[in-house]
Amino acid sequence: MKVVVLAGGISTERDVSLISGSMIYKALKSKGHQAIIVDVYLGYETAPGAGNMSDAEANAIFEKDTDWAASIASISEINPDIEAIKALRPDGAKNFFGPNVIKLCQTADAVFMALHGVGGEDGKVQAAFELMGIPYTGTDFTSAAMAMDKAITKDLFNAWDIKTPKGFVANKEELLTAEEVSKRTVYPCIVKTCNGGSSVGVTIANDYDEYIKACEEAFKYDDTAVVEQYIKGREFSVGVLDGKALPIIEIAPKVGFYDYKNKYQAGSAVETCPAELDEATTAKMQSMAERAYQALRYHSYARMDFMMDKASGEIYCLECNTLPGMTPTSLLPQEAAAVGINFEDLCELILKTAFK
């Protein structure tokens, strides 16, 4: 079938998205699909200034013998320069979708969502596709919007009795005093942007001065931040495919915590799947992942992140990922492989959910 792998965009996770898109594209091509990669923000033009393409031109794009992944590089250790990307499209403020993006998505049989972060995982693109009748992979716009907002996610976890670190929401326009912060949390604490991913804008603060600096970093990306107790211990992730938890993977960064660099630079972390846990703990964490999936009204697939407190052994669900990474070092493909689902088959399974 004709498939648009939609990637790129203007979030801090742009580079990750492009690598995910290239991997998905290659997998779908190996399965015999007529797949192309389209940058949701930069779009596609047959020639500079050519304008809107015709139906015939759009259909012809899927027939082209082109390696759409050839120009996609590896992920840098630092965040992409989003302002430089925006400068490539002077009209970007008027329309998030680049040239011919909607045309190609309407021509395709389905859109495989390889977007990450704001403008991809927050439900806005999904809502537009719902209005246009465009089939797409992943969950719907409602659950995507709820999961993207870490404050809403924590509220839902608390309502569903899913243990999550205690915390509060910090606002850019209302800077709390040292006394006010001490009443709401203890140090060390984690400060992270409310709507973001890939650990961009995430900092550990050990005192009030570090808290202020952490907030300044988080507020570069959003006007609100989630501040929560720092759980020191083992880190895990659990993918959920069509409502059923996959094997647990444990992540142990070699240096520091699981930040942007450790997530996407090969060899920066030791990942063990299935995680070395007893049966009872495994069952409990997988059950929590499935409940989180239900609480956020997910469809298709997702991935939940966990911490296990080193001292108490308590398990905490941190957050959920609507469109988990599909890069060479990504967690969900490793979890699927542990139950015999290779990467190509995983992409095929996810593609089929676009029509449910």
Coordinates of C-alpha atoms in Angstrom, one line a residue:
M1 CA 0.0 0.0 0.0
K2 CA 1.0 3.7 -0.4
V3 CA 2.4 4.9 3.0
V4 CA 3.6 8.4 4.0
V5 CA 6.1 8.1 6.9
L6 CA 5.6 11.5 8.5
A7 CA 8.6 12.7 10.4
G8 CA 10.7 15.8 11.2
G9 CA 8.8 18.9 12.3
I10 CA 10.0 21.7 14.6
S11 CA 10.1 20.1 18.1
T12 CA 13.3 19.5 20.1
E13 CA 13.0 15.8 19.1
R14 CA 13.2 16.6 15.3
D15 CA 16.5 14.6 14.8
V16 CA 15.1 11.6 16.7
S17 CA 12.0 11.7 14.6
L18 CA 13.9 11.7 11.3
I19 CA 15.9 8.6 12.3
S20 CA 12.7 6.9 13.5
G21 CA 11.2 7.7 10.1
S22 CA 14.1 6.4 8.2
M23 CA 14.1 3.1 10.1
I24 CA 10.3 2.7 9.6
Y25 CA 10.6 3.6 5.9
K26 CA 13.2 0.9 5.3
A27 CA 11.1 -1.7 7.2
L28 CA 7.9 -0.9 5.2
K29 CA 9.9 -1.0 1.9
S30 CA 11.2 -4.4 2.9
K31 CA 7.5 -5.5 3.3
G32 CA 6.7 -4.4 -0.2
H33 CA 4.9 -1.1 0.6
Q34 CA 5.2 2.0 -1.6
A35 CA 6.6 4.1 1.3
I36 CA 8.0 7.7 1.2
I37 CA 9.3 10.0 4.0
V38 CA 7.8 13.4 4.3
D39 CA 9.0 16.2 6.7
V40 CA 5.7 17.5 8.2
Y41 CA 7.1 21.1 8.4
L42 CA 9.4 21.4 5.3
G43 CA 7.1 19.4 3.0
Y44 CA 7.8 18.3 -0.5
E45 CA 8.0 20.3 -3.8
T46 CA 8.5 18.8 -7.2
A47 CA 10.6 21.9 -8.1
P48 CA 11.3 25.2 -6.2
G49 CA 8.2 27.3 -6.2
A50 CA 6.2 24.7 -8.2
G51 CA 3.2 25.2 -5.9
N52 CA 0.5 22.6 -5.2
M53 CA 0.9 19.3 -7.0
S54 CA -1.9 17.6 -8.9
D55 CA -3.4 14.2 -8.1
A56 CA -1.4 12.6 -10.8
E57 CA 1.8 14.2 -9.5
A58 CA 1.0 13.0 -6.0
N59 CA 0.4 9.4 -7.1
A60 CA 3.6 9.5 -9.1
I61 CA 5.7 10.3 -6.0
F62 CA 5.0 6.9 -4.6
E63 CA 6.1 5.2 -7.8
K64 CA 9.5 6.9 -7.8
D65 CA 12.6 4.7 -7.4
T66 CA 14.2 6.9 -4.7
D67 CA 16.0 6.2 -1.4
W68 CA 14.1 8.6 0.8
A69 CA 16.3 7.8 3.8
A70 CA 19.6 8.5 2.1
S71 CA 20.0 12.1 3.3
I72 CA 19.0 11.5 6.9
A73 CA 22.1 11.6 9.2
S74 CA 22.6 10.2 12.6
I75 CA 21.4 11.9 15.8
S76 CA 23.7 14.6 17.2
E77 CA 24.6 14.7 20.9
I78 CA 22.9 18.1 21.2
N79 CA 19.4 19.3 20.4
P80 CA 18.7 20.4 16.8
D81 CA 18.7 24.1 15.9
I82 CA 15.0 24.6 15.5
E83 CA 15.3 28.3 14.6
A84 CA 17.5 27.4 11.7
I85 CA 14.8 24.9 10.5
K86 CA 12.0 27.6 10.9
A87 CA 14.1 30.0 8.8
L88 CA 13.8 27.6 5.8
R89 CA 10.1 28.4 5.7
P90 CA 9.1 32.1 5.9
D91 CA 5.4 31.1 5.8
G92 CA 5.8 28.6 8.7
A93 CA 3.8 30.7 11.2
K94 CA 0.8 30.6 8.9
N95 CA 0.7 26.9 8.3
F96 CA 2.5 24.1 10.3
F97 CA 2.1 21.7 7.4
G98 CA 4.7 22.1 4.7
P99 CA 4.1 22.2 0.9
N100 CA 2.0 19.3 -0.3
V101 CA 2.1 17.4 3.0
I102 CA -1.7 17.2 3.2
K103 CA -2.0 16.3 -0.5
L104 CA 0.5 13.4 -0.1
C105 CA -1.2 12.2 3.1
Q106 CA -4.6 12.2 1.4
T107 CA -3.2 10.3 -1.6
A108 CA -1.6 7.6 0.6
D109 CA -3.5 4.7 2.0
A110 CA -2.2 5.5 5.5
V111 CA 0.2 7.8 7.4
F112 CA 2.8 6.1 9.6
M113 CA 3.4 8.7 12.4
A114 CA 7.1 8.9 13.2
L115 CA 6.8 12.4 14.8
H116 CA 8.0 13.0 18.3
G117 CA 7.4 15.9 20.7
V118 CA 5.3 19.0 20.3
G119 CA 3.5 19.2 17.0
G120 CA 3.5 15.4 16.6
E121 CA 2.7 13.7 19.9
D122 CA 0.4 16.3 21.3
G123 CA -2.7 15.4 19.3
K124 CA -2.8 18.4 16.9
V125 CA -1.7 16.6 13.8
Q126 CA -4.0 13.6 14.7
A127 CA -7.0 16.0 15.1
A128 CA -6.4 17.5 11.7
F129 CA -6.2 14.0 10.1
E130 CA -9.4 13.0 11.9
L131 CA -11.2 16.0 10.3
M132 CA -9.8 15.1 6.9
G133 CA -10.4 11.3 7.1
I134 CA -6.8 10.4 6.8
P135 CA -5.9 7.0 8.4
Y136 CA -2.8 7.2 10.7
T137 CA -1.0 5.0 13.1
G138 CA -0.8 5.5 16.9
T139 CA -3.4 6.7 19.4
D140 CA -6.1 9.3 18.8
F141 CA -5.8 13.1 19.4
T142 CA -7.5 13.0 22.8
S143 CA -5.2 10.5 24.4
A144 CA -2.2 12.0 22.7
A145 CA -3.0 15.5 24.1
M146 CA -3.5 14.1 27.6
A147 CA -0.3 12.1 27.6
M148 CA 1.8 14.9 26.2
D149 CA 1.0 17.1 29.2
K150 CA 2.9 15.6 32.2
A151 CA 0.7 17.4 34.7
I152 CA -2.5 15.9 33.3
T153 CA -0.8 12.5 33.1
K154 CA 0.1 12.7 36.8
D155 CA -3.5 13.7 37.7
L156 CA -4.8 10.7 35.8
F157 CA -2.3 8.4 37.5
N158 CA -3.4 9.6 40.9
A159 CA -7.0 9.1 40.0
W160 CA -6.3 5.5 38.9
D161 CA -4.1 4.7 41.9
I162 CA -1.0 4.3 39.7
K163 CA 1.9 5.2 42.0
T164 CA 3.8 8.2 40.6
P165 CA 6.4 10.6 42.2
K166 CA 4.8 13.4 44.3
G167 CA 5.2 16.7 42.6
F168 CA 3.7 20.1 41.6
V169 CA 3.4 22.3 38.5
A170 CA 5.7 25.4 38.3
N171 CA 4.7 28.3 36.2
K172 CA 7.0 30.7 34.3
E173 CA 5.1 33.7 35.5
E174 CA 4.9 32.7 39.2
L175 CA 8.4 32.0 40.6
L176 CA 8.1 30.3 44.0
T177 CA 10.3 31.3 47.0
A178 CA 12.7 28.9 48.6
E179 CA 10.2 28.4 51.5
E180 CA 7.3 27.7 49.1
V181 CA 9.3 25.1 47.2
S182 CA 10.4 23.3 50.4
K183 CA 6.8 23.0 51.4
R184 CA 5.9 21.2 48.1
T185 CA 8.9 18.9 47.5
V186 CA 12.3 17.8 48.9
Y187 CA 15.7 17.9 47.4
P188 CA 17.0 16.5 45.2
C189 CA 14.1 17.0 42.8
I190 CA 13.5 16.6 39.1
V191 CA 12.4 19.7 37.1
K192 CA 11.1 18.9 33.6
T193 CA 9.3 20.8 30.9
C194 CA 5.6 20.0 31.0
N195 CA 5.2 19.3 27.3
G196 CA 8.3 17.7 26.0
G197 CA 10.2 14.5 25.6
S198 CA 13.6 12.8 25.1
S199 CA 14.7 14.3 28.4
V200 CA 15.1 17.7 26.8
G201 CA 14.7 20.4 29.5
V202 CA 15.1 17.9 32.3
T203 CA 17.4 18.7 35.3
I204 CA 18.2 17.4 38.7
A205 CA 18.2 20.1 41.4
N206 CA 19.9 19.6 44.7
D207 CA 19.0 23.0 46.3
Y208 CA 17.0 26.2 45.6
D209 CA 19.7 27.8 43.5
E210 CA 19.8 24.7 41.3
Y211 CA 16.0 24.6 41.3
I212 CA 15.9 28.2 39.8
K213 CA 18.4 27.3 37.1
A214 CA 16.5 24.1 36.3
C215 CA 13.3 26.0 35.9
E216 CA 15.0 28.5 33.6
E217 CA 16.2 25.6 31.5
A218 CA 12.7 24.0 31.4
F219 CA 11.0 27.3 30.6
K220 CA 13.1 27.6 27.4
Y221 CA 10.7 25.0 26.0
D222 CA 7.4 25.6 27.8
D223 CA 5.7 28.0 30.2
T224 CA 5.1 25.3 32.7
A225 CA 7.3 22.6 34.3
V226 CA 6.6 19.6 36.5
V227 CA 8.7 19.4 39.7
E228 CA 8.7 16.0 41.4
Q229 CA 10.6 14.0 43.9
Y230 CA 13.8 12.4 42.6
I231 CA 13.6 8.6 42.7
K232 CA 17.1 7.1 43.0
G233 CA 17.3 3.6 41.8
R234 CA 16.7 1.4 38.8
E235 CA 15.1 2.6 35.6
F236 CA 12.7 0.6 33.4
S237 CA 10.4 0.9 30.4
V238 CA 7.4 -1.1 29.4
G239 CA 5.9 -1.1 25.9
V240 CA 2.2 -1.8 25.5
L241 CA 1.0 -3.1 22.2
D242 CA -2.7 -3.2 21.6
G243 CA -3.3 -3.1 25.3
K244 CA -0.9 -5.9 26.3
A245 CA 2.4 -5.2 28.0
L246 CA 5.6 -6.4 26.3
P247 CA 8.7 -7.6 28.3
I248 CA 10.3 -5.0 30.6
I249 CA 13.6 -3.4 29.6
E250 CA 16.0 -2.0 32.2
I251 CA 18.1 1.1 31.3
A252 CA 21.4 1.8 33.1
P253 CA 23.2 4.9 31.8
K254 CA 27.0 4.5 32.1
V255 CA 27.3 8.2 33.2
G256 CA 24.7 10.4 34.8
F257 CA 20.9 9.9 34.1
Y258 CA 19.0 8.8 31.0
D259 CA 19.3 12.2 29.3
Y260 CA 19.2 13.1 25.6
K261 CA 22.7 12.0 24.9
N262 CA 22.4 8.7 26.8
K263 CA 19.1 7.9 25.0
Y264 CA 20.4 8.3 21.4
Q265 CA 24.1 7.7 21.4
A266 CA 24.9 4.0 21.0
G267 CA 26.9 2.6 23.9
S268 CA 25.9 5.3 26.4
A269 CA 23.6 3.0 28.4
V270 CA 23.3 -0.7 29.2
E271 CA 19.9 -2.0 28.2
T272 CA 18.7 -5.4 29.5
C273 CA 15.6 -7.1 28.1
P274 CA 13.9 -8.9 29.6
A275 CA 14.9 -7.1 32.8
E276 CA 16.3 -9.1 35.7
L277 CA 13.3 -9.0 38.0
D278 CA 11.4 -11.6 40.0
E279 CA 8.0 -12.8 38.6
A280 CA 5.9 -10.8 41.1
T281 CA 7.7 -7.5 40.4
T282 CA 7.5 -8.2 36.6
A283 CA 3.8 -8.8 36.8
K284 CA 3.2 -5.7 39.0
M285 CA 5.1 -3.4 36.6
Q286 CA 3.5 -4.8 33.5
S287 CA 0.1 -4.4 35.2
M288 CA 0.8 -0.8 36.0
A289 CA 1.8 -0.2 32.4
E290 CA -1.5 -1.6 31.1
R291 CA -3.4 0.5 33.6
A292 CA -1.6 3.6 32.6
Y293 CA -2.5 2.7 29.0
Q294 CA -6.1 2.5 30.0
A295 CA -6.1 5.6 32.1
L296 CA -4.8 7.7 29.2
R297 CA -7.3 6.0 26.8
Y298 CA -4.5 4.8 24.5
H299 CA -5.0 2.9 21.2
S300 CA -2.5 1.0 19.2
Y301 CA 0.7 1.2 21.1
A302 CA 2.7 3.2 23.7
R303 CA 5.6 3.0 26.1
M304 CA 5.6 3.7 29.9
D305 CA 8.6 4.7 31.9
F306 CA 9.3 3.6 35.5
M307 CA 11.7 4.0 38.4
M308 CA 12.2 1.5 41.2
D309 CA 13.4 3.1 44.5
K310 CA 16.7 1.7 45.5
A311 CA 15.9 1.8 49.2
S312 CA 12.3 0.8 49.4
G313 CA 11.8 -1.2 46.2
E314 CA 8.7 0.9 45.4
I315 CA 7.7 1.2 41.7
Y316 CA 6.8 4.6 40.3
C317 CA 5.3 5.3 36.9
L318 CA 6.9 8.5 35.6
E319 CA 5.2 9.2 32.3
C320 CA 3.9 7.7 29.0
N321 CA 5.2 8.0 25.4
T322 CA 2.5 8.3 22.7
L323 CA 4.8 7.7 19.8
P324 CA 7.9 5.8 21.1
G325 CA 11.2 6.2 19.3
M326 CA 12.0 3.7 16.5
T327 CA 15.7 4.4 16.3
P328 CA 18.6 1.9 16.3
T329 CA 18.8 2.3 20.1
S330 CA 15.1 2.6 20.9
L331 CA 13.4 0.6 23.6
L332 CA 10.1 -0.6 22.1
P333 CA 11.7 -2.5 19.2
Q334 CA 14.0 -4.3 21.7
E335 CA 11.0 -5.3 23.9
A336 CA 9.1 -6.6 20.8
A337 CA 12.2 -8.6 19.7
A338 CA 12.2 -10.3 23.1
V339 CA 8.9 -11.9 22.2
G340 CA 10.0 -12.8 18.7
I341 CA 8.6 -9.7 16.8
N342 CA 11.4 -8.4 14.6
F343 CA 11.5 -4.7 13.6
E344 CA 9.9 -5.2 10.2
D345 CA 7.0 -7.2 11.6
L346 CA 6.5 -4.6 14.4
C347 CA 6.1 -1.8 11.9
E348 CA 3.7 -3.9 9.9
L349 CA 1.6 -4.6 13.1
I350 CA 1.5 -0.9 13.9
L351 CA 0.6 0.0 10.3
K352 CA -2.4 -2.3 10.5
T353 CA -3.8 -0.4 13.6
A354 CA -4.3 2.6 11.4
F355 CA -7.4 1.0 10.0
K356 CA -8.9 -0.1 13.3

